[in-house]
XYZ file of C-alpha atoms in Angstrom:
616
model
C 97.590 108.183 82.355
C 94.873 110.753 82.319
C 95.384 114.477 83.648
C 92.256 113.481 85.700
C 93.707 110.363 87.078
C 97.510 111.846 88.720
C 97.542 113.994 91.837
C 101.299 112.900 92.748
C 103.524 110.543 93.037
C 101.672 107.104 93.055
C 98.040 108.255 93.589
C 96.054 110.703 95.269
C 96.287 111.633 99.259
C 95.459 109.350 101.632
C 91.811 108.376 101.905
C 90.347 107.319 105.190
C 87.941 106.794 108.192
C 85.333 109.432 109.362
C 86.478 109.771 113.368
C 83.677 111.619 115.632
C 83.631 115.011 115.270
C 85.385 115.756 118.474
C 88.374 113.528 116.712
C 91.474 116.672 116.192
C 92.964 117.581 112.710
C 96.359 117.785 113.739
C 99.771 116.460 112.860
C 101.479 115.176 116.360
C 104.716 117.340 116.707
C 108.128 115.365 117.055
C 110.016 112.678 115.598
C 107.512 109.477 114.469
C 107.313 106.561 112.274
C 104.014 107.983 110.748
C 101.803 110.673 110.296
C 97.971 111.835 110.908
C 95.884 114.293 110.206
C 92.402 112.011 112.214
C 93.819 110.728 115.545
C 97.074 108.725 116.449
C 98.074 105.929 113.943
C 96.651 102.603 114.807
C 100.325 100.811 113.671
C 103.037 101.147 116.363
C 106.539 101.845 116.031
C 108.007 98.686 114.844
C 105.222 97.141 113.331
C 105.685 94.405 110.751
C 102.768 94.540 108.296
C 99.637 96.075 107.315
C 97.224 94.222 108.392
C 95.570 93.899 105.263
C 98.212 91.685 103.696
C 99.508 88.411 103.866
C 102.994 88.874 104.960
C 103.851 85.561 103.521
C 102.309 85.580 100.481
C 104.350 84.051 97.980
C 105.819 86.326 94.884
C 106.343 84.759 91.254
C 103.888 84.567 88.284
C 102.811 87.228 85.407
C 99.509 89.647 85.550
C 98.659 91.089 81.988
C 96.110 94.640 82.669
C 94.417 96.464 80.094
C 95.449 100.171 79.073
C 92.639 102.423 76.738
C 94.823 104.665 74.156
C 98.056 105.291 73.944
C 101.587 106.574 75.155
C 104.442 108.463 74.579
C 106.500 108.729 77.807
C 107.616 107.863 80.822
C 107.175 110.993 82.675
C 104.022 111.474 84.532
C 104.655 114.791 86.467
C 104.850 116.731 83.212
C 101.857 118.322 81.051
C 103.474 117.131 78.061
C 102.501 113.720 76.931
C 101.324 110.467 77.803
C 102.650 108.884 80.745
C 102.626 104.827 80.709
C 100.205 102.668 82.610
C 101.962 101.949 85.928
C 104.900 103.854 85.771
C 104.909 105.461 89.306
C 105.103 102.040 90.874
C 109.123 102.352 89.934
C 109.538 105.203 92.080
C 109.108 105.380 96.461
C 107.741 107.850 98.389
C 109.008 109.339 101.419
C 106.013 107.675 103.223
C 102.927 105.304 101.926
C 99.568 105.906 102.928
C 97.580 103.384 104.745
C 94.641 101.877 102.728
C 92.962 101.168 105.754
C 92.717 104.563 107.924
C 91.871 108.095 107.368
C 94.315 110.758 106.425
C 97.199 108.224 107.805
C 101.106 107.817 106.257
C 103.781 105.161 107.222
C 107.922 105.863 106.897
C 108.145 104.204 103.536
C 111.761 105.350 101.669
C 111.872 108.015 105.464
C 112.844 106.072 108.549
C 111.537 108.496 110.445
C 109.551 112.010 110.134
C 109.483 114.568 112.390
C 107.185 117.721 112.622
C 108.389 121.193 114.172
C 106.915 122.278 117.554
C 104.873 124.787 115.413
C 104.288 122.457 112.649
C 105.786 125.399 110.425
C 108.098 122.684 109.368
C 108.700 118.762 108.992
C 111.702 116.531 108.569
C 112.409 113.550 106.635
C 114.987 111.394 107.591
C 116.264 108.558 104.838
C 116.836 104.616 105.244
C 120.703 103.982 104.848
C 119.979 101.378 103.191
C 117.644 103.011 100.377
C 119.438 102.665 97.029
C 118.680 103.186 93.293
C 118.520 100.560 90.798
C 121.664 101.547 89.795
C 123.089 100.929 93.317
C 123.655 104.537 94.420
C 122.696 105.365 97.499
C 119.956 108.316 97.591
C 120.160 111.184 99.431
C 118.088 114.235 100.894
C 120.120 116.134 97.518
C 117.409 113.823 95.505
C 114.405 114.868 97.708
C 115.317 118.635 97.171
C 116.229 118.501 93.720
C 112.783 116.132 92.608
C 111.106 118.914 94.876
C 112.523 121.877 93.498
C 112.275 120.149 89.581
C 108.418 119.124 89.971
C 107.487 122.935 91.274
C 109.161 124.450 88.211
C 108.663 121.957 85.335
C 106.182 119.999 86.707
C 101.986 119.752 86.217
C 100.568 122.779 87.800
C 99.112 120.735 90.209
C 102.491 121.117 92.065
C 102.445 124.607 92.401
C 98.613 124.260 93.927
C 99.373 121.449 96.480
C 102.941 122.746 97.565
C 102.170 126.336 97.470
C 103.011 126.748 101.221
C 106.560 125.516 101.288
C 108.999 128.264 101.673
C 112.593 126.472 101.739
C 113.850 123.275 101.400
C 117.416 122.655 103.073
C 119.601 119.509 103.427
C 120.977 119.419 106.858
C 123.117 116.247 105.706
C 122.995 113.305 103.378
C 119.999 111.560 104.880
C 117.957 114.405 106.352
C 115.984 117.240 104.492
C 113.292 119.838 106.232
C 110.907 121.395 104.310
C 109.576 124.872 105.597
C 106.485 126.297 105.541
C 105.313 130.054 105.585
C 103.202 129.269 109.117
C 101.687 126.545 110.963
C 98.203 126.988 109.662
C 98.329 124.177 106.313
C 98.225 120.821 108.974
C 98.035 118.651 105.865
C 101.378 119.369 104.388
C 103.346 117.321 106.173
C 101.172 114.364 104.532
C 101.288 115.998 101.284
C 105.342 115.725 101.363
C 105.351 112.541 102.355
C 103.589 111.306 98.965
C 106.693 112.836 97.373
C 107.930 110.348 94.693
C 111.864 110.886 95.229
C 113.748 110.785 91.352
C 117.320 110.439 91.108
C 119.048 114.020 90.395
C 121.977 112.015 89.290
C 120.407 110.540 86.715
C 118.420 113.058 85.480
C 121.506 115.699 84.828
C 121.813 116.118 80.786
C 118.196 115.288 80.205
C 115.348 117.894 79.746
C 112.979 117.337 82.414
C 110.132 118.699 80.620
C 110.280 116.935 77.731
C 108.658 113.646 76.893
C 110.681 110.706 77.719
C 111.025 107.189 75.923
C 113.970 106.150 77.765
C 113.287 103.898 80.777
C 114.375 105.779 84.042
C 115.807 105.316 86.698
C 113.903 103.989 90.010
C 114.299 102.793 93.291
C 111.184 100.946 94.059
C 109.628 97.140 93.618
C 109.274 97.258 89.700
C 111.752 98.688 86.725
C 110.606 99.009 83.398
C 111.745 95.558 81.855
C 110.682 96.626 77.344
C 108.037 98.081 76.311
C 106.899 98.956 72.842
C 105.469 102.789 72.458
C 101.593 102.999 72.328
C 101.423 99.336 72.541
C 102.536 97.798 75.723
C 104.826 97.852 78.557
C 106.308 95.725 81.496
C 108.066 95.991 84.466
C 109.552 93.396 86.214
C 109.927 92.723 89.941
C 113.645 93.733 91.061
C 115.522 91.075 92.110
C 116.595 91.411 96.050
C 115.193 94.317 96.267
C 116.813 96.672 99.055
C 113.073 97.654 100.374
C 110.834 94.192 100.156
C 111.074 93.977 103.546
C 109.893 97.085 104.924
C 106.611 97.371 106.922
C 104.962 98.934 104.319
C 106.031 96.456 101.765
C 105.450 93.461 103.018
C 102.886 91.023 101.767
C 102.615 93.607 98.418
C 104.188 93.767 95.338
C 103.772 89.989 94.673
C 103.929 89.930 91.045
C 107.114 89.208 88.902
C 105.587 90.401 85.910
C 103.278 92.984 85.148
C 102.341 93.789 81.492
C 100.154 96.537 80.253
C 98.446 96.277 76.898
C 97.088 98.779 75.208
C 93.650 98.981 73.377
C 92.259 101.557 70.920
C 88.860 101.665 73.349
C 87.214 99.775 76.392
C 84.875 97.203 74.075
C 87.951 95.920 72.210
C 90.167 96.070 76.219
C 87.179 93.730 76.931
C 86.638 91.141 74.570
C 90.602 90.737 74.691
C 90.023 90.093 78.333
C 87.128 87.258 77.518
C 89.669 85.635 74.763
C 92.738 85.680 78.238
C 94.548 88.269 76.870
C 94.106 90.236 80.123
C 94.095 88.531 83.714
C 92.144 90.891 85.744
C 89.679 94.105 85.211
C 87.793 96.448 87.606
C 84.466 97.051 85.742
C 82.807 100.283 85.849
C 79.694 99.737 83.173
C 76.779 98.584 84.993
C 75.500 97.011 81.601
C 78.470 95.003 81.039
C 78.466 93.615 84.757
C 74.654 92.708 84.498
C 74.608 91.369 80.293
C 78.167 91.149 79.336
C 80.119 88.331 81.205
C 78.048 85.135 79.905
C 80.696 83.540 78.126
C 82.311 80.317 77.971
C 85.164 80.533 79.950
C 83.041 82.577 82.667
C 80.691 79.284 82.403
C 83.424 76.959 82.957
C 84.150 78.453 86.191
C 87.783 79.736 84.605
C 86.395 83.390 85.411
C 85.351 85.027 88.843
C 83.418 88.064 89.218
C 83.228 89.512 92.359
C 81.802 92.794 94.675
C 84.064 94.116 96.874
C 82.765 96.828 99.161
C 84.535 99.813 100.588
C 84.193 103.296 101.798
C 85.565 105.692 99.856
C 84.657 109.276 99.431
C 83.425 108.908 95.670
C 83.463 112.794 95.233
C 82.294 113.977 91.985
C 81.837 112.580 88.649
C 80.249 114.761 86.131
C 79.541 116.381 82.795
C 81.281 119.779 82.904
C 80.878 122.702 81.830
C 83.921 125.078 79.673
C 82.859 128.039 82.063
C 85.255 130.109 80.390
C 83.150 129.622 76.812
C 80.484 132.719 76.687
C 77.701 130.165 76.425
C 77.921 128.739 79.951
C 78.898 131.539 81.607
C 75.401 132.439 82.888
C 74.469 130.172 85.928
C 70.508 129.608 84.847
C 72.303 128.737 81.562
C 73.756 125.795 83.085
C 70.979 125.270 85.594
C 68.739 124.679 83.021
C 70.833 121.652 81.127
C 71.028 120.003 84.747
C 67.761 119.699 84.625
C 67.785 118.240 80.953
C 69.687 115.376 81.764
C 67.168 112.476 83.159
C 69.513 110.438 85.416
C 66.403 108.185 86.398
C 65.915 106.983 82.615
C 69.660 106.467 82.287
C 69.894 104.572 85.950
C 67.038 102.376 85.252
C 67.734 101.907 81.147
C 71.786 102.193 80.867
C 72.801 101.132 83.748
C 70.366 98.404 85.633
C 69.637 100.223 88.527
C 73.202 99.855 89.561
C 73.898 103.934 90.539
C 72.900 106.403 93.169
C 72.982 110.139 92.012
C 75.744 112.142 93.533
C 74.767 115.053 94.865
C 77.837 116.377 96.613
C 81.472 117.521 95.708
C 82.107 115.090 98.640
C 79.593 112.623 97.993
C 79.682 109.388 100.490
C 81.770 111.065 103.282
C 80.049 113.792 106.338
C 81.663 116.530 104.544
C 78.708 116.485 102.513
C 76.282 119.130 102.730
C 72.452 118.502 103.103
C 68.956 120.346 103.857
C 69.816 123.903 105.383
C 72.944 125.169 106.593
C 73.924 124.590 110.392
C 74.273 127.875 112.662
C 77.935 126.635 112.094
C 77.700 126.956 108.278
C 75.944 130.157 108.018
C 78.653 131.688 110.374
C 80.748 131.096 107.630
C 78.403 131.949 104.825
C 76.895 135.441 105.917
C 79.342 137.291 104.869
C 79.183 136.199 101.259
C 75.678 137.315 101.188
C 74.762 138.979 98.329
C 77.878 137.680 96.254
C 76.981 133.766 96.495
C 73.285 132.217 95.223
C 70.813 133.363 97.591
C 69.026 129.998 97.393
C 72.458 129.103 99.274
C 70.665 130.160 102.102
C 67.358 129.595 101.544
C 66.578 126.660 100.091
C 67.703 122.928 100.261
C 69.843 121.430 96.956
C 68.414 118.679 95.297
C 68.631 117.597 91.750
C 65.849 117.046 89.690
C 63.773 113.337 89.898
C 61.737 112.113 87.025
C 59.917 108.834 86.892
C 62.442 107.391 84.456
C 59.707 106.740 82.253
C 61.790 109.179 79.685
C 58.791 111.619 80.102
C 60.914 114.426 81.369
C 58.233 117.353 80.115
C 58.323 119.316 83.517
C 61.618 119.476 84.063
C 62.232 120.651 80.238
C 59.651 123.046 80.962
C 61.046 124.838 83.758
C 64.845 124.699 81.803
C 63.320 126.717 78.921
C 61.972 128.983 81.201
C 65.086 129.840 82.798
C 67.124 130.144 78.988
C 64.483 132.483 78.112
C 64.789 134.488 81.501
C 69.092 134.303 80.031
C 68.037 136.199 76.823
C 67.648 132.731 74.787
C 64.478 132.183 72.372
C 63.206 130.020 70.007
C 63.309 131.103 66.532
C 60.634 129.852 63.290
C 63.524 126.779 62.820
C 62.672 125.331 66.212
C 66.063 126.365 67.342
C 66.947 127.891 70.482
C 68.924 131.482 69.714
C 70.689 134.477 71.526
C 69.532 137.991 70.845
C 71.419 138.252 67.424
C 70.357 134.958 66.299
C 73.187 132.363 66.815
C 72.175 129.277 67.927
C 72.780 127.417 70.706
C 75.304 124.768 69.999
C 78.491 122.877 71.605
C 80.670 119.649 71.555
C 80.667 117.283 73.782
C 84.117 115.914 74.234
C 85.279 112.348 75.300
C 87.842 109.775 75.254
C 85.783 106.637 75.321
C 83.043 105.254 73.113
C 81.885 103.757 76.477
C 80.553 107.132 77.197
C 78.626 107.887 73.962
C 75.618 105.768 74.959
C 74.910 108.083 77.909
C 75.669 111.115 75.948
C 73.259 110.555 72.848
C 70.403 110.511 75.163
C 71.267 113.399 76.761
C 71.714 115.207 73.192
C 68.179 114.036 71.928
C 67.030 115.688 75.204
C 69.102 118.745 74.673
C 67.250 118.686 71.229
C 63.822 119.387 72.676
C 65.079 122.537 73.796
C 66.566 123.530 70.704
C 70.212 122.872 71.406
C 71.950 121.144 69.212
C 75.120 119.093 71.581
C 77.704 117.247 69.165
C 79.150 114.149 70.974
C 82.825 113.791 69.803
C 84.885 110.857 70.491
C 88.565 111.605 70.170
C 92.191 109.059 70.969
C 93.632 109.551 74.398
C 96.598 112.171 72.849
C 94.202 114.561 71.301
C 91.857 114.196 74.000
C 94.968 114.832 76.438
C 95.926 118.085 74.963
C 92.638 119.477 74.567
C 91.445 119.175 77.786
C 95.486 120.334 79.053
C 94.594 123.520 77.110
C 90.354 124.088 78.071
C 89.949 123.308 74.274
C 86.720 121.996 75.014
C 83.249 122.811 75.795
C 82.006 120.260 77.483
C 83.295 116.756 78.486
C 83.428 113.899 81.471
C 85.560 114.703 84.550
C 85.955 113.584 88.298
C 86.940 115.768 91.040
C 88.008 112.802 93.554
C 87.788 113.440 97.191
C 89.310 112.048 100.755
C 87.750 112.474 104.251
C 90.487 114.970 104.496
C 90.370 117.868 101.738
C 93.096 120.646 102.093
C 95.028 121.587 99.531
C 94.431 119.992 96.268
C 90.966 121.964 96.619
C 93.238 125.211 95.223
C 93.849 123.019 92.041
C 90.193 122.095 91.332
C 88.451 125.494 92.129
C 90.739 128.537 92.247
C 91.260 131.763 90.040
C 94.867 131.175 89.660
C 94.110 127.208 88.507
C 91.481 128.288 86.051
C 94.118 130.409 83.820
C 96.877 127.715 84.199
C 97.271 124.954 81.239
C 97.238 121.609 82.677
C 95.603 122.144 86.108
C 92.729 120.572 87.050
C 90.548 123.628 87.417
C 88.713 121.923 84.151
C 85.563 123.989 84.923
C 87.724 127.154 85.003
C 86.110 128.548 88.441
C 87.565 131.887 89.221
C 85.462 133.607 91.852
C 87.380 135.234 95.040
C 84.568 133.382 97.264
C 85.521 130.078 96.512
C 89.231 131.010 96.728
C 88.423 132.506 100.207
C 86.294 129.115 101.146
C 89.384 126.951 99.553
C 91.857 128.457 102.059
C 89.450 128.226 104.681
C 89.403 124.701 104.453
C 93.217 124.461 104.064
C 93.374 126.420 107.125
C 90.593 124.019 109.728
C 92.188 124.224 112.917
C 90.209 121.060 114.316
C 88.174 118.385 112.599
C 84.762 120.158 113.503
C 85.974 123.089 111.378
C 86.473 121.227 108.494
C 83.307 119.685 108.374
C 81.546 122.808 108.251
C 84.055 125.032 105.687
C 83.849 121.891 103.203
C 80.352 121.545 103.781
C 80.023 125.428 103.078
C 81.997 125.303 100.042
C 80.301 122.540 98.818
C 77.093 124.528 99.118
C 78.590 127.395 96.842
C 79.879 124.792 94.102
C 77.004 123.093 93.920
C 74.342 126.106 93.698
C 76.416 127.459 91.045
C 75.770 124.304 88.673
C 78.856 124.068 87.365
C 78.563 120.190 86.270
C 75.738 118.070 85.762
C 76.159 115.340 88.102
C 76.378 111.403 87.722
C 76.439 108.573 89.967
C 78.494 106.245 91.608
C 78.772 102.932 93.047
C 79.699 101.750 96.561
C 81.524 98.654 95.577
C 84.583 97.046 93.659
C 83.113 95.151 90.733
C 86.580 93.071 89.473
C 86.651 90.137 87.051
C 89.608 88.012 86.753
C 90.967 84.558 85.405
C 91.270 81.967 88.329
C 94.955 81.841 89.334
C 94.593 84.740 91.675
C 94.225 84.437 95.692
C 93.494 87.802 97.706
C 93.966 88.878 101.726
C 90.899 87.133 103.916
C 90.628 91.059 105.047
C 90.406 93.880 102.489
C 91.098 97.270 103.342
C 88.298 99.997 104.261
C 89.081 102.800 101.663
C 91.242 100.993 97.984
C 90.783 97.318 96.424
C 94.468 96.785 97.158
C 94.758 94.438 94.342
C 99.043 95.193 95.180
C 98.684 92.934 97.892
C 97.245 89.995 95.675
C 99.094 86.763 94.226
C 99.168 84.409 91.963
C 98.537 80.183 93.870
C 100.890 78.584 91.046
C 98.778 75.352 90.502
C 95.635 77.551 90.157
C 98.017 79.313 87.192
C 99.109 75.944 85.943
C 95.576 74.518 85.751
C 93.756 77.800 83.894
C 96.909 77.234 81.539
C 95.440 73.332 81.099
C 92.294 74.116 80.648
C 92.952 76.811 78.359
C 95.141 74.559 76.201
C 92.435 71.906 75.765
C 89.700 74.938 75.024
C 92.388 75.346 72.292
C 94.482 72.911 71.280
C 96.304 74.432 68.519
């Protein structure tokens, strides 16, 4: 697991539907079975299902996934080391987030939440029947101690997202209240109820923040069954499970077996997938959707490929900048190798015609910002004038467009302009130099050959100009602890969004992030703007607000050019052997491939067919 890819728990907040505008960002007050930030929950008390699941779908069978790298533990929620593929699924949260509304959360391990009057605090209240695997019961001691652990040993992130919490206090063994320093952060509520509970008791005589290669303890669905370090691992479906037949778990989980194997890079995760090594894959190279699933067993009809739409905020996927290196730290600096990298050449050339550009920290979602800034906006933004672009204000962002002919002359034109304008010139070697003669010249770090065709391109461009840009592949450890400690100057990161921003904003953009090992402040943005625009957003009283205070800040981010942006894809592309079945209805906002099974004769025929393909 990636630094990039854990926000906490089992995933990242709730993602949702855009309500109206009128539609309020509040948290109702009282005791409830759920929790939203857009509008009343569309479940009921004493609903059975979501209704993206088959609540009778049946559970056996084995699904093998692929894993890229390596790793050394079992504990995500530290900086230290690599967590396993899947390894949150063994813990609950105190609620689950709908996959199929905005900015919505279900009692999942909690019976029952309840919010104070002046939403300066909120309740949990446990299931009595909620046990470990160990059969101990767990208790509000267990919320407060994983609470209390995570904000001191924990990933910085922690401290970002729960940075408003004041006091947590058990008021018995099923019921803990968190406190908050005022009413203003409406999204914390939500953002405790994606706590993944650990057992205290289990956890006494170990060292937190150290690695771990000992299976823990868990209370949910899976438990790690054996697993052999940087190799592969599998959990296996817990037999009478205390929670399969909660609301939020029915129809989900179906699996008995789920295996991860690990590969030293995507190519060789794929061809092991073509062989049936690996059941099912979500592919994210255009290329390989378009050229690289002609194969025999595809041919046979043994292997579906499928689209699956959805609307997710696809936020921001990017090459970034080390802002804290001396080279980027001038904004036409970085300006200028935005406008070096020819997205049209790569879209048409690399990638089929299969992207759109982003061109938004919130990209897909009406938090976006575009043209000129509303009366609303420039409320907001007037008095940063003078310390925030003026073109902020003046002009309308857009990236630059070529003809994707690979003739991108103008644009390279006007990027050496503005590196000359930064004190950069071309010396008698054809290289472009600072004012004492040291050339201009940085690494590009990644994790994945995948990445290096996109790169190259980008570095012959670079070239033109003078630079010289070194693309460096490195394994998933190394890659890991550089990017944990900004050793790096430039790489591939995504800044993931919801229709609901708030505080995980304060990890990707703020002072105190940018000087913290581990956060995701990758960038290292420290202006006191942004942190002012950050909290604003935490703050929105109403949904209107928060509309215009994202859609300011995303104005700042992007006129600062701290990335250069990619692309992204409205649909799912999955492949998969044919022994799966999925829901008739799939939810608005994840692929929910949880809520698939296995149709055993479907199983037992691929098995035939694959034994007379090979019948040694």
């Amino acid at each position: 697991m990636l630094r990039r890819d854990l926000l906490v728990g089992t995933g990242a907040a709730a993602l949702g539907l855009a309500m109206p505008r009128s539609a309020p960002r509040a948290v109702t007050t009282g005791r409830s079975h759920a929790l939203s930030l857009l509008g009343e929950p569309k479940l009921p008390p004493g609903f059975t299902h979501f209704p993206y699941v088959n609540p009778n779908a049946p559970k056996g069978g084995e699904v093998a996934l692929a894993a890229i790298g390596t790793f050394d533990s079992f504990n995500p929620f530290i900086v230290r080391g690599v967590a396993a593929a899947g390894i949150t699924q063994i813990w609950m949260t105190l609620m689950k987030g709908s996959q199929d509304e905005a900015s919505t959360e279900y009692a999942h391990l909690a019976e029952w939440v309840e919010v104070g009057p002046g939403r300066d605090w909120v309740a949990f209240e446990l299931r009595r029947e909620a046990r470990w695997h160990d059969g101990v019961p767990i208790t509000a001691a267990d919320v407060k101690w994983t609470f209390e652990t995570l904000r001191s040993q924990g990933r910085p992130f922690y401290r970002a997202y729960w940075g408003d919490v004041t006091d947590v206090l058990i008021e018995n063994d099923r019921r803990v209240v968190f406190r908050f320093r005022n009413g203003e952060n409406r999204e914390l509520p939500l953002i405790l109820g994606q706590l993944a509970v650990l057992p205290k008791h289990w956890w006494e005589g170990r060292d937190f923040s150290r690695p771990l290669l000992e299976p823990p303890l868990g209370s949910g669905p899976y438990r790690v069954e054996s697993f052999q370090p940087g190799r592969t691992v599998t959990y296996r479906r817990v037999a009478n499970w205390w929670g399969e037949n909660l609301p939020t778990e029915r129809g989900t989980d179906n699996f008995d077996i789920m295996r991860y194997e690990y590969f030293r890079d995507a190519t060789v995760a794929f061809e092991a997938f073509k062989a049936g090594q690996i059941d099912f894959r979500v592919e994210n190279i255009a290329r390989e959707w378009a050229t690289g699933y002609d194969f025999p067993a595809r041919r046979r009809g043994l292997v579906r490929l499928e689209e699956i739409p959805h609307e997710l905020p696809t936020g921001m996927q990017a090459f970034v900048f080390n802002i804290r290196r001396e080279i980027f730290r001038d904004r036409r600096v970085r300006e200028a190798l935005v406008l070096a990298f020819d997205f049209e050449w790569s879209n048409a050339n690399l990638f089929f015609g299969a992207y759109a550009r982003t061109t938004s920290y919130f990209s897909n979602s009406e938090l976006a910002s575009s043209g000129l800034p509303s009366p609303e906006e420039l409320a907001i933004l007037e008095r940063y004038r003078g310390r925030i672009p003026e073109e902020v204000f003046t002009q309308e962002f857009r990236l630059p467009v070529t003809d994707g002919s690979g003739n991108n002359r103008e644009n390279l034109r006007r990027a050496l302009e503005l590196l000359q304008a930064a004190g950069w010139r071309i010396d008698n070697r054809r290289r472009l130099v600072d004012a004492q003669g040291r050339p201009f010249s940085f690494e590009m770090l990644l994790s994945s050959p995948s990445f290096e065709r996109v790169a190259l391109p980008y570095a012959q461009a670079l070239q033109r100009l003078g630079i010289e840009m070194r693309v460096r592949t490195v394994d998933t450890a190394q890659y890991q602890a550089r990017i944990d400690n900004y050793d790096f100057d430039m790489t591939v990161d995504v800044f993931p969004q919801s229709l609901s921003p708030g505080n995980e904003q304060r990890d990707f953009w703020t002072c105190a992030k940018a000087r913290e090992p581990g956060s995701r402040n990758s960038i290292g943005v420290c202006d006191p703007v942004i942190d002012e625009l950050v909290e604003l957003v935490i703050a929105a009283p109403d949904r209107d607000a928060l509309i215009h205070r994202t859609r300011a800040l995303d104005r700042v981010l992007l006129w600062n050019h701290f990335v250069v942006p990619h692309w992204h894809s409205r649909t799912f592309r999955v492949a998969y052997w044919d022994k799966f079945v999925r829901p008739e209805r799939t939810p608005r906002y994840g692929l929910a491939f949880d809520t698939w099974w296995i149709d055993a004769e479907r199983a037992q025929r691929l098995n035939e067919e694959r034994r007379r393909a090979n019948p040694t």
